[in-house]
């Protein structure tokens, strides 16, 4: 079985400052991990994914995440927040062989001007 | 356009009614899914079909019945709708052996 915990339900940053969204996972096997973003009243868009290759994963829109097995973490970062980054972000772990996704509870990112 | 498309985008209906949500993907993927997002934004898998065969059926009331006429379509039929069924339902697809999921834009179901 696998599970995901997003440590912050809300994160507020000022435009131009760094973003850190925290995610811890639990899995009985080597996991595949994802970050998805959902803008208001929109669908889910894949930001980036880790599938046992490089531990530092670069995604779209300047986001990146680092897989740390020793800490069972997969935190999402961005050096400089933009107003358009305001959205709900989901950390997700894939089941064995990718047969299903388990979502974290989500983190709402707010960006202040 | 290549995509996962769901219809309708919005659905408002009264308690007790029966309704269906349709999903189609033209990506050639083998596996399709239904996920439910509740009012607190929490997403949970409901069903998964692989080449028209049901492979995942989470603890969902039997009022919910998925139907896959072919591997490009996965429809969700809901009988005797209840207020608690109000949610956003997402369809998704994936190619076997690939970890890349493509999600539809969601169907917002409101039961009044």
mmCIF file of C-alpha atoms in Angstrom:
data_model
loop_
_atom_site.group_PDB
_atom_site.id
_atom_site.type_symbol
_atom_site.label_atom_id
_atom_site.label_comp_id
_atom_site.label_asym_id
_atom_site.label_seq_id
_atom_site.Cartn_x
_atom_site.Cartn_y
_atom_site.Cartn_z
ATOM 1 C CA UNK A 1 0.000 0.000 0.000
ATOM 2 C CA UNK A 2 1.071 3.570 -0.502
ATOM 3 C CA UNK A 3 0.112 6.927 0.960
ATOM 4 C CA UNK A 4 0.984 10.575 0.553
ATOM 5 C CA UNK A 5 0.953 13.391 3.087
ATOM 6 C CA UNK A 6 1.120 16.991 2.062
ATOM 7 C CA UNK A 7 2.325 18.810 5.119
ATOM 8 C CA UNK A 8 0.685 22.173 4.449
ATOM 9 C CA UNK A 9 -2.902 22.670 3.360
ATOM 10 C CA UNK A 10 -2.215 26.335 2.509
ATOM 11 C CA UNK A 11 0.968 28.168 1.546
ATOM 12 C CA UNK A 12 1.116 31.905 0.944
ATOM 13 C CA UNK A 13 4.096 33.618 -0.707
ATOM 14 C CA UNK A 14 4.809 36.990 -2.246
ATOM 15 C CA UNK A 15 5.351 37.270 -5.964
ATOM 16 C CA UNK A 16 9.032 36.826 -6.797
ATOM 17 C CA UNK A 17 9.863 34.829 -3.653
ATOM 18 C CA UNK A 18 10.659 31.100 -3.534
ATOM 19 C CA UNK A 19 7.988 28.432 -3.302
ATOM 20 C CA UNK A 20 8.263 25.258 -1.220
ATOM 21 C CA UNK A 21 5.421 22.726 -1.112
ATOM 22 C CA UNK A 22 6.167 19.753 1.109
ATOM 23 C CA UNK A 23 5.263 16.138 0.464
ATOM 24 C CA UNK A 24 6.079 12.924 2.291
ATOM 25 C CA UNK A 25 5.216 9.500 0.967
ATOM 26 C CA UNK A 26 4.949 5.975 2.221
ATOM 27 C CA UNK A 27 5.398 2.995 -0.054
ATOM 28 C CA UNK A 28 6.365 -0.647 0.315
ATOM 29 C CA UNK A 29 8.230 -0.577 -3.013
ATOM 30 C CA UNK A 30 10.189 1.902 -5.117
ATOM 31 C CA UNK A 31 7.561 4.503 -5.893
ATOM 32 C CA UNK A 32 6.814 6.693 -8.847
ATOM 33 C CA UNK A 33 5.890 10.181 -7.699
ATOM 34 C CA UNK A 34 4.155 13.061 -9.388
ATOM 35 C CA UNK A 35 3.091 16.627 -8.816
ATOM 36 C CA UNK A 36 -0.139 17.801 -10.427
ATOM 37 C CA UNK A 37 -1.557 21.318 -10.471
ATOM 38 C CA UNK A 38 -5.223 22.285 -10.599
ATOM 39 C CA UNK A 39 -6.155 25.864 -11.362
ATOM 40 C CA UNK A 40 -9.589 27.035 -10.180
ATOM 41 C CA UNK A 41 -12.397 25.193 -11.932
ATOM 42 C CA UNK A 42 -9.916 23.467 -14.208
ATOM 43 C CA UNK A 43 -8.642 19.941 -14.720
ATOM 44 C CA UNK A 44 -5.424 18.341 -13.519
ATOM 45 C CA UNK A 45 -2.167 19.141 -15.245
ATOM 46 C CA UNK A 46 1.031 17.157 -14.747
ATOM 47 C CA UNK A 47 3.879 19.346 -13.486
ATOM 48 C CA UNK A 48 6.584 16.700 -13.206
ATOM 49 C CA UNK A 49 7.202 13.045 -12.429
ATOM 50 C CA UNK A 50 9.856 10.883 -10.823
ATOM 51 C CA UNK A 51 10.177 7.308 -12.064
ATOM 52 C CA UNK A 52 13.492 6.088 -10.585
ATOM 53 C CA UNK A 53 15.792 8.038 -12.880
ATOM 54 C CA UNK A 54 17.468 11.274 -11.737
ATOM 55 C CA UNK A 55 16.441 12.269 -8.222
ATOM 56 C CA UNK A 56 16.149 15.948 -9.157
ATOM 57 C CA UNK A 57 13.258 16.299 -11.533
ATOM 58 C CA UNK A 58 12.545 19.401 -13.567
ATOM 59 C CA UNK A 59 9.020 20.161 -14.626
ATOM 60 C CA UNK A 60 7.057 22.783 -16.446
ATOM 61 C CA UNK A 61 6.824 26.471 -15.520
ATOM 62 C CA UNK A 62 10.108 26.464 -13.611
ATOM 63 C CA UNK A 63 9.069 23.914 -10.982
ATOM 64 C CA UNK A 64 11.320 21.137 -9.794
ATOM 65 C CA UNK A 65 11.223 18.438 -7.139
ATOM 66 C CA UNK A 66 13.826 16.312 -5.426
ATOM 67 C CA UNK A 67 13.261 12.687 -4.494
ATOM 68 C CA UNK A 68 14.918 11.900 -1.153
ATOM 69 C CA UNK A 69 14.560 8.256 -0.266
ATOM 70 C CA UNK A 70 16.150 8.616 3.184
ATOM 71 C CA UNK A 71 13.593 11.249 4.120
ATOM 72 C CA UNK A 72 10.720 9.732 2.098
ATOM 73 C CA UNK A 73 10.103 13.195 0.697
ATOM 74 C CA UNK A 74 9.334 14.708 -2.687
ATOM 75 C CA UNK A 75 9.110 18.457 -2.074
ATOM 76 C CA UNK A 76 8.174 20.828 -4.888
ATOM 77 C CA UNK A 77 10.101 24.074 -5.330
ATOM 78 C CA UNK A 78 10.242 27.081 -7.576
ATOM 79 C CA UNK A 79 12.817 29.882 -7.230
ATOM 80 C CA UNK A 80 10.439 32.746 -7.929
ATOM 81 C CA UNK A 81 6.660 32.657 -7.640
ATOM 82 C CA UNK A 82 4.416 34.199 -10.256
ATOM 83 C CA UNK A 83 0.827 35.278 -9.811
ATOM 84 C CA UNK A 84 -0.237 32.620 -12.298
ATOM 85 C CA UNK A 85 1.156 29.915 -9.982
ATOM 86 C CA UNK A 86 -1.764 30.395 -7.596
ATOM 87 C CA UNK A 87 -3.561 27.032 -7.672
ATOM 88 C CA UNK A 88 -4.069 23.748 -5.843
ATOM 89 C CA UNK A 89 -1.094 21.370 -5.977
ATOM 90 C CA UNK A 90 -1.286 17.623 -5.483
ATOM 91 C CA UNK A 91 1.523 15.249 -4.634
ATOM 92 C CA UNK A 92 0.741 11.793 -5.980
ATOM 93 C CA UNK A 93 2.246 8.325 -5.651
ATOM 94 C CA UNK A 94 1.674 5.579 -8.163
ATOM 95 C CA UNK A 95 0.760 2.032 -7.255
ATOM 96 C CA UNK A 96 2.943 -0.875 -8.254
ATOM 97 C CA UNK A 97 3.288 -0.986 -12.056
ATOM 98 C CA UNK A 98 1.519 2.349 -12.192
ATOM 99 C CA UNK A 99 -1.928 0.818 -11.951
ATOM 100 C CA UNK A 100 -3.475 3.554 -9.795
ATOM 101 C CA UNK A 101 -2.677 6.926 -8.286
ATOM 102 C CA UNK A 102 -2.971 7.871 -4.631
ATOM 103 C CA UNK A 103 -3.356 11.603 -4.103
ATOM 104 C CA UNK A 104 -2.265 13.736 -1.200
ATOM 105 C CA UNK A 105 -4.774 16.107 0.317
ATOM 106 C CA UNK A 106 -3.573 19.053 -1.729
ATOM 107 C CA UNK A 107 -1.832 22.357 -0.950
ATOM 108 C CA UNK A 108 -3.401 25.625 -1.945
ATOM 109 C CA UNK A 109 -0.729 28.050 -3.074
ATOM 110 C CA UNK A 110 -1.613 31.727 -2.790
ATOM 111 C CA UNK A 111 0.625 34.349 -4.367
ATOM 112 C CA UNK A 112 0.452 37.918 -3.080
ATOM 113 C CA UNK A 113 1.390 40.860 -5.283
ATOM 114 C CA UNK B 1 -7.201 17.238 -30.689
ATOM 115 C CA UNK B 2 -5.729 14.282 -28.856
ATOM 116 C CA UNK B 3 -7.179 14.246 -25.384
ATOM 117 C CA UNK B 4 -9.408 12.753 -22.770
ATOM 118 C CA UNK B 5 -12.804 14.352 -23.149
ATOM 119 C CA UNK B 6 -15.683 14.178 -20.704
ATOM 120 C CA UNK B 7 -19.299 15.163 -21.163
ATOM 121 C CA UNK B 8 -21.075 16.949 -19.729
ATOM 122 C CA UNK B 9 -18.820 19.507 -18.060
ATOM 123 C CA UNK B 10 -21.544 20.488 -15.605
ATOM 124 C CA UNK B 11 -24.509 18.446 -14.443
ATOM 125 C CA UNK B 12 -27.201 19.617 -12.031
ATOM 126 C CA UNK B 13 -29.869 17.113 -11.121
ATOM 127 C CA UNK B 14 -32.379 16.244 -8.430
ATOM 128 C CA UNK B 15 -32.001 13.546 -5.798
ATOM 129 C CA UNK B 16 -33.219 10.175 -6.922
ATOM 130 C CA UNK B 17 -32.481 10.708 -10.598
ATOM 131 C CA UNK B 18 -30.237 8.488 -12.725
ATOM 132 C CA UNK B 19 -27.490 10.134 -14.751
ATOM 133 C CA UNK B 20 -24.499 9.205 -16.884
ATOM 134 C CA UNK B 21 -21.148 10.835 -17.517
ATOM 135 C CA UNK B 22 -19.271 9.922 -20.670
ATOM 136 C CA UNK B 23 -15.536 9.729 -21.242
ATOM 137 C CA UNK B 24 -13.597 9.169 -24.427
ATOM 138 C CA UNK B 25 -9.885 9.093 -25.107
ATOM 139 C CA UNK B 26 -8.226 9.087 -28.501
ATOM 140 C CA UNK B 27 -4.716 8.519 -27.226
ATOM 141 C CA UNK B 28 -4.734 4.779 -27.855
ATOM 142 C CA UNK B 29 -4.319 4.114 -24.125
ATOM 143 C CA UNK B 30 -5.147 0.711 -22.670
ATOM 144 C CA UNK B 31 -6.349 1.721 -19.226
ATOM 145 C CA UNK B 32 -9.021 4.173 -18.167
ATOM 146 C CA UNK B 33 -10.034 5.441 -14.747
ATOM 147 C CA UNK B 34 -12.676 7.337 -12.845
ATOM 148 C CA UNK B 35 -11.587 9.513 -9.927
ATOM 149 C CA UNK B 36 -13.837 11.485 -7.583
ATOM 150 C CA UNK B 37 -12.839 14.858 -6.099
ATOM 151 C CA UNK B 38 -14.918 15.840 -3.082
ATOM 152 C CA UNK B 39 -15.724 19.304 -1.774
ATOM 153 C CA UNK B 40 -12.428 19.398 0.138
ATOM 154 C CA UNK B 41 -10.508 18.782 -3.090
ATOM 155 C CA UNK B 42 -9.541 15.250 -2.052
ATOM 156 C CA UNK B 43 -9.151 12.918 -5.041
ATOM 157 C CA UNK B 44 -9.782 9.202 -4.808
ATOM 158 C CA UNK B 45 -9.869 6.447 -7.362
ATOM 159 C CA UNK B 46 -13.219 4.817 -8.050
ATOM 160 C CA UNK B 47 -12.722 2.431 -10.963
ATOM 161 C CA UNK B 48 -10.137 1.288 -13.447
ATOM 162 C CA UNK B 49 -10.653 -0.598 -16.716
ATOM 163 C CA UNK B 50 -7.977 -2.227 -18.835
ATOM 164 C CA UNK B 51 -9.032 -3.156 -22.371
ATOM 165 C CA UNK B 52 -12.694 -3.142 -21.331
ATOM 166 C CA UNK B 53 -12.056 -5.300 -18.273
ATOM 167 C CA UNK B 54 -12.658 -4.009 -14.745
ATOM 168 C CA UNK B 55 -9.429 -4.210 -12.748
ATOM 169 C CA UNK B 56 -9.941 -1.793 -9.858
ATOM 170 C CA UNK B 57 -13.189 -1.281 -8.005
ATOM 171 C CA UNK B 58 -12.732 0.688 -4.818
ATOM 172 C CA UNK B 59 -15.346 0.872 -2.078
ATOM 173 C CA UNK B 60 -17.928 2.649 -4.176
ATOM 174 C CA UNK B 61 -21.687 2.160 -3.679
ATOM 175 C CA UNK B 62 -23.193 -0.170 -6.239
ATOM 176 C CA UNK B 63 -25.354 2.721 -7.433
ATOM 177 C CA UNK B 64 -22.265 3.597 -9.452
ATOM 178 C CA UNK B 65 -21.771 1.374 -12.484
ATOM 179 C CA UNK B 66 -18.968 1.906 -14.972
ATOM 180 C CA UNK B 67 -19.355 0.668 -18.508
ATOM 181 C CA UNK B 68 -16.631 0.306 -21.103
ATOM 182 C CA UNK B 69 -18.026 -0.485 -24.575
ATOM 183 C CA UNK B 70 -14.505 -0.374 -26.017
ATOM 184 C CA UNK B 71 -11.084 0.570 -24.769
ATOM 185 C CA UNK B 72 -11.497 4.178 -25.870
ATOM 186 C CA UNK B 73 -14.626 4.777 -23.792
ATOM 187 C CA UNK B 74 -15.429 4.533 -20.109
ATOM 188 C CA UNK B 75 -18.803 5.816 -19.018
ATOM 189 C CA UNK B 76 -20.075 6.226 -15.472
ATOM 190 C CA UNK B 77 -23.721 5.641 -14.695
ATOM 191 C CA UNK B 78 -25.132 6.668 -11.329
ATOM 192 C CA UNK B 79 -28.512 5.467 -10.075
ATOM 193 C CA UNK B 80 -30.669 7.071 -7.400
ATOM 194 C CA UNK B 81 -28.452 10.098 -6.975
ATOM 195 C CA UNK B 82 -27.865 11.371 -3.440
ATOM 196 C CA UNK B 83 -26.717 14.752 -2.137
ATOM 197 C CA UNK B 84 -23.370 13.213 -1.163
ATOM 198 C CA UNK B 85 -22.674 12.318 -4.765
ATOM 199 C CA UNK B 86 -22.072 15.987 -5.485
ATOM 200 C CA UNK B 87 -18.428 16.201 -6.546
ATOM 201 C CA UNK B 88 -16.149 16.651 -9.510
ATOM 202 C CA UNK B 89 -15.583 13.415 -11.406
ATOM 203 C CA UNK B 90 -12.395 13.037 -13.421
ATOM 204 C CA UNK B 91 -11.756 10.526 -16.139
ATOM 205 C CA UNK B 92 -8.154 9.564 -16.908
ATOM 206 C CA UNK B 93 -6.282 7.226 -19.196
ATOM 207 C CA UNK B 94 -2.851 5.635 -19.280
ATOM 208 C CA UNK B 95 -0.868 3.468 -21.619
ATOM 209 C CA UNK B 96 0.108 0.078 -20.163
ATOM 210 C CA UNK B 97 3.625 0.143 -18.797
ATOM 211 C CA UNK B 98 3.697 3.925 -18.835
ATOM 212 C CA UNK B 99 3.316 6.093 -15.765
ATOM 213 C CA UNK B 100 1.922 9.071 -17.646
ATOM 214 C CA UNK B 101 -1.721 9.675 -16.898
ATOM 215 C CA UNK B 102 -3.846 12.073 -18.923
ATOM 216 C CA UNK B 103 -6.835 13.547 -17.142
ATOM 217 C CA UNK B 104 -10.032 14.917 -18.560
ATOM 218 C CA UNK B 105 -11.203 18.368 -17.526
ATOM 219 C CA UNK B 106 -13.741 16.987 -15.064
ATOM 220 C CA UNK B 107 -17.507 16.865 -14.684
ATOM 221 C CA UNK B 108 -18.963 18.905 -11.848
ATOM 222 C CA UNK B 109 -22.028 17.043 -10.579
ATOM 223 C CA UNK B 110 -24.409 18.897 -8.285
ATOM 224 C CA UNK B 111 -27.297 17.003 -6.720
ATOM 225 C CA UNK B 112 -30.063 19.188 -5.317
#
